[in-house]
Each structure stands twice: as structure tokens, then as C-alpha cells.
């Protein structure tokens, strides 16, 4: 009973920079302006940053919160099929700073015609370590200019009534 949407449109400039806008709905509607920069030092180590101020569309476009991230990722095998990624997210909202970590391992299985499937498992947790580890798992199916995602987390997170209700995410990503 808690549905939301998230849409992003980004334009890449060269191989290291992108900018665009994100639109999120849930308890309110937010529009964020995003800029991303990334650099590949080697296939074993890549890094990036993300900055995005967001504004409340239901409250006269009032500034609402800031999201920033530092991304690290790299391959673990010579063929690059086994890989890791670590995303550190910074959210500043209501005069408070929240820092969360997302860490995943993934493996890419290649099929004919540029298709493939990539299952991933991971953990999400706040840097304050004041809540249980949030386990996550999912996969994406890749076509040459298209990805389809199915993702879930909160497998062990209890809500106020003591029950566990996993969160499921469906997504589509494409490149022009």
C-alpha cells in the first residue's frame, strides 16, 4: 500500500559526464536536477559522484532536500563478469544528514545477440548502524540499448506491527 514512481532523464556528455532531471512520486512529488561525473581508472576500479538538489512540486517548487553520492565499482575477474559496487548516499533533509551505504556483488551471463542477465545480491545500511542490515537481491535483463530490472529488499525488515513486507521495484532503462 505504498506505491511510488521514479523517473530520470539524463544526457551524457562524453564518456564521463551526464546531467538531467529526476522526478519522484510517493507522499509528495519532487523534481531534482542531477549532475554526474565518473571516471574509469581501470576495469578494476571506477569512481563517480552524483549531486542533486530536489524541489517539492506540490509546494510552489520549494527546495526540499539534497542528494549526493559517491560511487565505486570494479571487476573481480579478468573477464569482468564478476563485479562489485559500493554506493555511498548522502541525503540532507530537514537540517539532518543521512548517510547510507549500498554494497552489491553481481555476475553477468552473456547470451546471443548482445543479450544478457545479471543477478546481484547486496546489503543496504546506514552509517549510523542504528538499524538492521537490509538485504537486497535482484537482476537485470540486458538488450543492446535496453535493461529491464526486478529488484527487492527489506526481506528481514520488520515494520511497526512486527510483520515483514519486502519492497519490490520494477524498472526499465534505455539509451537513445
PDB file of C-alpha atoms in Angstrom:
ATOM      1  CA  UNK A   1       0.000   0.000   0.000  1.00  0.00           C
ATOM      2  CA  UNK A   2       2.948   2.306  -0.534  1.00  0.00           C
ATOM      3  CA  UNK A   3       3.470   2.847  -4.232  1.00  0.00           C
ATOM      4  CA  UNK A   4       5.678   5.422  -5.851  1.00  0.00           C
ATOM      5  CA  UNK A   5       7.396   6.202  -9.110  1.00  0.00           C
ATOM      6  CA  UNK A   6      10.846   7.396 -10.032  1.00  0.00           C
ATOM      7  CA  UNK A   7      11.834   8.627 -13.475  1.00  0.00           C
ATOM      8  CA  UNK A   8      15.114  10.061 -14.647  1.00  0.00           C
ATOM      9  CA  UNK A   9      16.213  11.556 -17.916  1.00  0.00           C
ATOM     10  CA  UNK A  10      19.924  12.126 -18.331  1.00  0.00           C
ATOM     11  CA  UNK A  11      22.070  13.327 -21.191  1.00  0.00           C
ATOM     12  CA  UNK A  12      25.649  12.120 -21.404  1.00  0.00           C
ATOM     13  CA  UNK A  13      28.418  14.474 -22.457  1.00  0.00           C
ATOM     14  CA  UNK A  14      31.476  12.493 -23.464  1.00  0.00           C
ATOM     15  CA  UNK A  15      32.201   9.341 -21.503  1.00  0.00           C
ATOM     16  CA  UNK A  16      32.488  10.872 -18.018  1.00  0.00           C
ATOM     17  CA  UNK A  17      29.686  13.421 -17.502  1.00  0.00           C
ATOM     18  CA  UNK A  18      25.865  13.419 -17.525  1.00  0.00           C
ATOM     19  CA  UNK A  19      23.197  15.864 -16.432  1.00  0.00           C
ATOM     20  CA  UNK A  20      19.432  15.745 -16.302  1.00  0.00           C
ATOM     21  CA  UNK A  21      16.344  15.676 -14.113  1.00  0.00           C
ATOM     22  CA  UNK A  22      14.716  13.151 -11.765  1.00  0.00           C
ATOM     23  CA  UNK A  23      11.019  13.014 -10.930  1.00  0.00           C
ATOM     24  CA  UNK A  24       9.805  11.083  -7.865  1.00  0.00           C
ATOM     25  CA  UNK A  25       6.302  10.499  -6.516  1.00  0.00           C
ATOM     26  CA  UNK A  26       5.171   8.936  -3.271  1.00  0.00           C
ATOM     27  CA  UNK A  27       3.954  11.105  -0.393  1.00  0.00           C
ATOM     28  CA  UNK A  28       4.747  14.188  -2.482  1.00  0.00           C
ATOM     29  CA  UNK A  29       6.065  14.990  -5.952  1.00  0.00           C
ATOM     30  CA  UNK A  30       9.689  16.036  -6.281  1.00  0.00           C
ATOM     31  CA  UNK A  31      11.777  17.250  -9.198  1.00  0.00           C
ATOM     32  CA  UNK A  32      15.544  17.086  -8.880  1.00  0.00           C
ATOM     33  CA  UNK A  33      18.262  18.413 -11.139  1.00  0.00           C
ATOM     34  CA  UNK A  34      21.137  15.952 -11.342  1.00  0.00           C
ATOM     35  CA  UNK A  35      24.749  16.097 -12.456  1.00  0.00           C
ATOM     36  CA  UNK A  36      27.006  13.038 -12.547  1.00  0.00           C
ATOM     37  CA  UNK A  37      30.692  12.663 -13.150  1.00  0.00           C
ATOM     38  CA  UNK A  38      32.522   9.365 -13.390  1.00  0.00           C
ATOM     39  CA  UNK A  39      35.955   8.167 -14.338  1.00  0.00           C
ATOM     40  CA  UNK A  40      37.387   4.755 -15.158  1.00  0.00           C
ATOM     41  CA  UNK A  41      40.876   4.367 -13.758  1.00  0.00           C
ATOM     42  CA  UNK A  42      40.983   0.718 -14.830  1.00  0.00           C
ATOM     43  CA  UNK A  43      38.452  -2.083 -15.276  1.00  0.00           C
ATOM     44  CA  UNK A  44      39.218  -2.970 -11.653  1.00  0.00           C
ATOM     45  CA  UNK A  45      38.376   0.465 -10.248  1.00  0.00           C
ATOM     46  CA  UNK A  46      35.897   3.107 -11.382  1.00  0.00           C
ATOM     47  CA  UNK A  47      34.507   6.018  -9.405  1.00  0.00           C
ATOM     48  CA  UNK A  48      31.850   8.666  -9.738  1.00  0.00           C
ATOM     49  CA  UNK A  49      29.932  11.411  -7.971  1.00  0.00           C
ATOM     50  CA  UNK A  50      26.302  12.494  -8.130  1.00  0.00           C
ATOM     51  CA  UNK A  51      24.782  15.783  -6.951  1.00  0.00           C
ATOM     52  CA  UNK A  52      21.066  16.589  -6.971  1.00  0.00           C
ATOM     53  CA  UNK A  53      19.005  19.288  -5.279  1.00  0.00           C
ATOM     54  CA  UNK A  54      15.277  18.416  -5.261  1.00  0.00           C
ATOM     55  CA  UNK A  55      12.209  20.641  -5.155  1.00  0.00           C
ATOM     56  CA  UNK A  56       8.641  19.982  -3.982  1.00  0.00           C
ATOM     57  CA  UNK A  57       6.192  20.302  -6.879  1.00  0.00           C
ATOM     58  CA  UNK A  58       3.191  20.411  -4.521  1.00  0.00           C
ATOM     59  CA  UNK A  59       4.611  23.308  -2.519  1.00  0.00           C
ATOM     60  CA  UNK A  60       5.473  26.062  -5.025  1.00  0.00           C
ATOM     61  CA  UNK A  61       8.712  24.389  -6.129  1.00  0.00           C
ATOM     62  CA  UNK A  62      10.181  24.880  -2.641  1.00  0.00           C
ATOM     63  CA  UNK A  63      13.643  23.423  -2.066  1.00  0.00           C
ATOM     64  CA  UNK A  64      13.148  20.113  -0.251  1.00  0.00           C
ATOM     65  CA  UNK A  65      16.358  18.094   0.018  1.00  0.00           C
ATOM     66  CA  UNK A  66      19.787  17.395  -1.416  1.00  0.00           C
ATOM     67  CA  UNK A  67      21.075  14.011  -2.520  1.00  0.00           C
ATOM     68  CA  UNK A  68      24.706  13.285  -3.224  1.00  0.00           C
ATOM     69  CA  UNK A  69      26.532  10.049  -3.859  1.00  0.00           C
ATOM     70  CA  UNK A  70      29.995   8.643  -4.278  1.00  0.00           C
ATOM     71  CA  UNK A  71      30.171   5.543  -6.456  1.00  0.00           C
ATOM     72  CA  UNK A  72      32.911   2.927  -6.576  1.00  0.00           C
ATOM     73  CA  UNK A  73      32.867  -0.209  -8.694  1.00  0.00           C
ATOM     74  CA  UNK A  74      35.127  -2.649 -10.435  1.00  0.00           C
ATOM     75  CA  UNK A  75      35.511  -6.096 -11.828  1.00  0.00           C
ATOM     76  CA  UNK A  76      36.730  -9.016  -9.701  1.00  0.00           C
ATOM     77  CA  UNK A  77      37.653 -11.343 -12.574  1.00  0.00           C
ATOM     78  CA  UNK A  78      39.713 -10.757 -15.696  1.00  0.00           C
ATOM     79  CA  UNK A  79      36.665 -11.202 -17.972  1.00  0.00           C
ATOM     80  CA  UNK A  80      34.723  -8.593 -15.942  1.00  0.00           C
ATOM     81  CA  UNK A  81      31.691 -10.836 -15.438  1.00  0.00           C
ATOM     82  CA  UNK A  82      32.028 -10.914 -11.631  1.00  0.00           C
ATOM     83  CA  UNK A  83      31.964  -7.374 -10.224  1.00  0.00           C
ATOM     84  CA  UNK A  84      31.350  -5.299  -7.118  1.00  0.00           C
ATOM     85  CA  UNK A  85      29.882  -1.882  -6.474  1.00  0.00           C
ATOM     86  CA  UNK A  86      29.621   0.413  -3.488  1.00  0.00           C
ATOM     87  CA  UNK A  87      27.357   3.463  -3.459  1.00  0.00           C
ATOM     88  CA  UNK A  88      27.514   5.889  -0.537  1.00  0.00           C
ATOM     89  CA  UNK A  89      24.419   8.126  -0.489  1.00  0.00           C
ATOM     90  CA  UNK A  90      24.233  11.451   1.346  1.00  0.00           C
ATOM     91  CA  UNK A  91      20.800  12.987   1.897  1.00  0.00           C
ATOM     92  CA  UNK A  92      20.395  16.347   3.596  1.00  0.00           C
ATOM     93  CA  UNK A  93      16.769  16.981   4.544  1.00  0.00           C
ATOM     94  CA  UNK A  94      15.094  18.870   7.393  1.00  0.00           C
ATOM     95  CA  UNK A  95      18.513  20.056   8.673  1.00  0.00           C
ATOM     96  CA  UNK A  96      19.673  16.437   9.114  1.00  0.00           C
ATOM     97  CA  UNK A  97      22.301  14.491   7.191  1.00  0.00           C
ATOM     98  CA  UNK A  98      21.660  10.831   6.418  1.00  0.00           C
ATOM     99  CA  UNK A  99      24.456   8.630   5.060  1.00  0.00           C
ATOM    100  CA  UNK A 100      23.596   5.217   3.642  1.00  0.00           C
ATOM    101  CA  UNK A 101      25.729   2.526   2.045  1.00  0.00           C
ATOM    102  CA  UNK A 102      24.673   0.168  -0.739  1.00  0.00           C
ATOM    103  CA  UNK A 103      27.056  -2.685  -1.486  1.00  0.00           C
ATOM    104  CA  UNK A 104      26.448  -5.317  -4.175  1.00  0.00           C
ATOM    105  CA  UNK A 105      28.103  -8.249  -5.902  1.00  0.00           C
ATOM    106  CA  UNK A 106      26.958  -9.180  -9.383  1.00  0.00           C
ATOM    107  CA  UNK A 107      27.682 -11.625 -12.173  1.00  0.00           C
ATOM    108  CA  UNK A 108      26.849 -11.067 -15.838  1.00  0.00           C
ATOM    109  CA  UNK A 109      25.757 -14.021 -18.016  1.00  0.00           C
ATOM    110  CA  UNK A 110      26.029 -13.203 -21.734  1.00  0.00           C
ATOM    111  CA  UNK A 111      23.634 -14.565 -24.355  1.00  0.00           C
ATOM    112  CA  UNK A 112      23.488 -14.294 -28.139  1.00  0.00           C
ATOM    113  CA  UNK A 113      22.754 -11.002 -29.943  1.00  0.00           C
ATOM    114  CA  UNK A 114      24.072  -8.801 -27.114  1.00  0.00           C
ATOM    115  CA  UNK A 115      21.504 -10.015 -24.572  1.00  0.00           C
ATOM    116  CA  UNK A 116      22.372 -10.990 -21.005  1.00  0.00           C
ATOM    117  CA  UNK A 117      21.179 -11.369 -17.450  1.00  0.00           C
ATOM    118  CA  UNK A 118      22.908 -10.013 -14.353  1.00  0.00           C
ATOM    119  CA  UNK A 119      21.816 -11.275 -10.925  1.00  0.00           C
ATOM    120  CA  UNK A 120      23.019  -9.242  -7.940  1.00  0.00           C
ATOM    121  CA  UNK A 121      22.922  -9.592  -4.155  1.00  0.00           C
ATOM    122  CA  UNK A 122      23.695  -6.907  -1.663  1.00  0.00           C
ATOM    123  CA  UNK A 123      23.203  -5.112   1.590  1.00  0.00           C
ATOM    124  CA  UNK A 124      21.998  -1.612   2.426  1.00  0.00           C
ATOM    125  CA  UNK A 125      22.720   0.033   5.758  1.00  0.00           C
ATOM    126  CA  UNK A 126      23.024   3.468   7.368  1.00  0.00           C
ATOM    127  CA  UNK A 127      26.438   4.639   8.501  1.00  0.00           C
ATOM    128  CA  UNK A 128      24.940   5.185  11.965  1.00  0.00           C
ATOM    129  CA  UNK A 129      24.461   1.384  12.218  1.00  0.00           C
ATOM    130  CA  UNK A 130      21.284   2.002  14.221  1.00  0.00           C
ATOM    131  CA  UNK A 131      19.091  -0.377  12.223  1.00  0.00           C
ATOM    132  CA  UNK A 132      19.329  -3.920  10.935  1.00  0.00           C
ATOM    133  CA  UNK A 133      21.116  -4.769   7.718  1.00  0.00           C
ATOM    134  CA  UNK A 134      18.717  -4.537   4.761  1.00  0.00           C
ATOM    135  CA  UNK A 135      19.357  -7.436   2.391  1.00  0.00           C
ATOM    136  CA  UNK A 136      18.651  -6.881  -1.298  1.00  0.00           C
ATOM    137  CA  UNK A 137      18.603  -9.040  -4.408  1.00  0.00           C
ATOM    138  CA  UNK A 138      17.533  -8.746  -7.980  1.00  0.00           C
ATOM    139  CA  UNK A 139      18.583  -8.915 -11.570  1.00  0.00           C
ATOM    140  CA  UNK A 140      18.501  -7.013 -14.797  1.00  0.00           C
ATOM    141  CA  UNK A 141      17.996  -8.394 -18.273  1.00  0.00           C
ATOM    142  CA  UNK A 142      20.033  -6.562 -20.901  1.00  0.00           C
ATOM    143  CA  UNK A 143      19.417  -5.997 -24.570  1.00  0.00           C
ATOM    144  CA  UNK A 144      21.733  -3.823 -26.702  1.00  0.00           C
ATOM    145  CA  UNK A 145      20.133  -0.477 -25.695  1.00  0.00           C
ATOM    146  CA  UNK A 146      17.678  -1.617 -23.036  1.00  0.00           C
ATOM    147  CA  UNK A 147      17.660  -3.010 -19.467  1.00  0.00           C
ATOM    148  CA  UNK A 148      14.735  -4.486 -17.536  1.00  0.00           C
ATOM    149  CA  UNK A 149      15.088  -4.648 -13.731  1.00  0.00           C
ATOM    150  CA  UNK A 150      13.392  -6.634 -10.987  1.00  0.00           C
ATOM    151  CA  UNK A 151      14.659  -5.741  -7.550  1.00  0.00           C
ATOM    152  CA  UNK A 152      13.624  -6.402  -3.959  1.00  0.00           C
ATOM    153  CA  UNK A 153      14.818  -5.552  -0.483  1.00  0.00           C
ATOM    154  CA  UNK A 154      13.553  -5.362   3.123  1.00  0.00           C
ATOM    155  CA  UNK A 155      13.365  -9.173   3.329  1.00  0.00           C
ATOM    156  CA  UNK A 156      14.047  -9.072   7.079  1.00  0.00           C
ATOM    157  CA  UNK A 157      12.996  -5.517   7.993  1.00  0.00           C
ATOM    158  CA  UNK A 158      10.100  -5.510  10.451  1.00  0.00           C
ATOM    159  CA  UNK A 159       7.525  -2.734  10.330  1.00  0.00           C
ATOM    160  CA  UNK A 160       5.586  -1.302  13.314  1.00  0.00           C
ATOM    161  CA  UNK A 161       3.166  -4.255  13.580  1.00  0.00           C
ATOM    162  CA  UNK A 162       6.082  -6.765  13.623  1.00  0.00           C
ATOM    163  CA  UNK A 163       5.467  -8.095  10.126  1.00  0.00           C
ATOM    164  CA  UNK A 164       7.944  -8.190   7.253  1.00  0.00           C
ATOM    165  CA  UNK A 165       6.860  -6.678   3.949  1.00  0.00           C
ATOM    166  CA  UNK A 166       9.529  -6.770   1.233  1.00  0.00           C
ATOM    167  CA  UNK A 167       9.725  -3.885  -1.205  1.00  0.00           C
ATOM    168  CA  UNK A 168       9.682  -4.718  -4.921  1.00  0.00           C
ATOM    169  CA  UNK A 169      10.926  -2.491  -7.712  1.00  0.00           C
ATOM    170  CA  UNK A 170      10.321  -2.843 -11.431  1.00  0.00           C
ATOM    171  CA  UNK A 171      12.263  -0.653 -13.814  1.00  0.00           C
ATOM    172  CA  UNK A 172      13.098  -0.100 -17.430  1.00  0.00           C
ATOM    173  CA  UNK A 173      16.200   1.698 -18.673  1.00  0.00           C
ATOM    174  CA  UNK A 174      17.030   2.583 -22.233  1.00  0.00           C
ATOM    175  CA  UNK A 175      19.566   4.614 -24.201  1.00  0.00           C
ATOM    176  CA  UNK A 176      18.929   6.667 -27.312  1.00  0.00           C
TER     177      UNK A 176
END
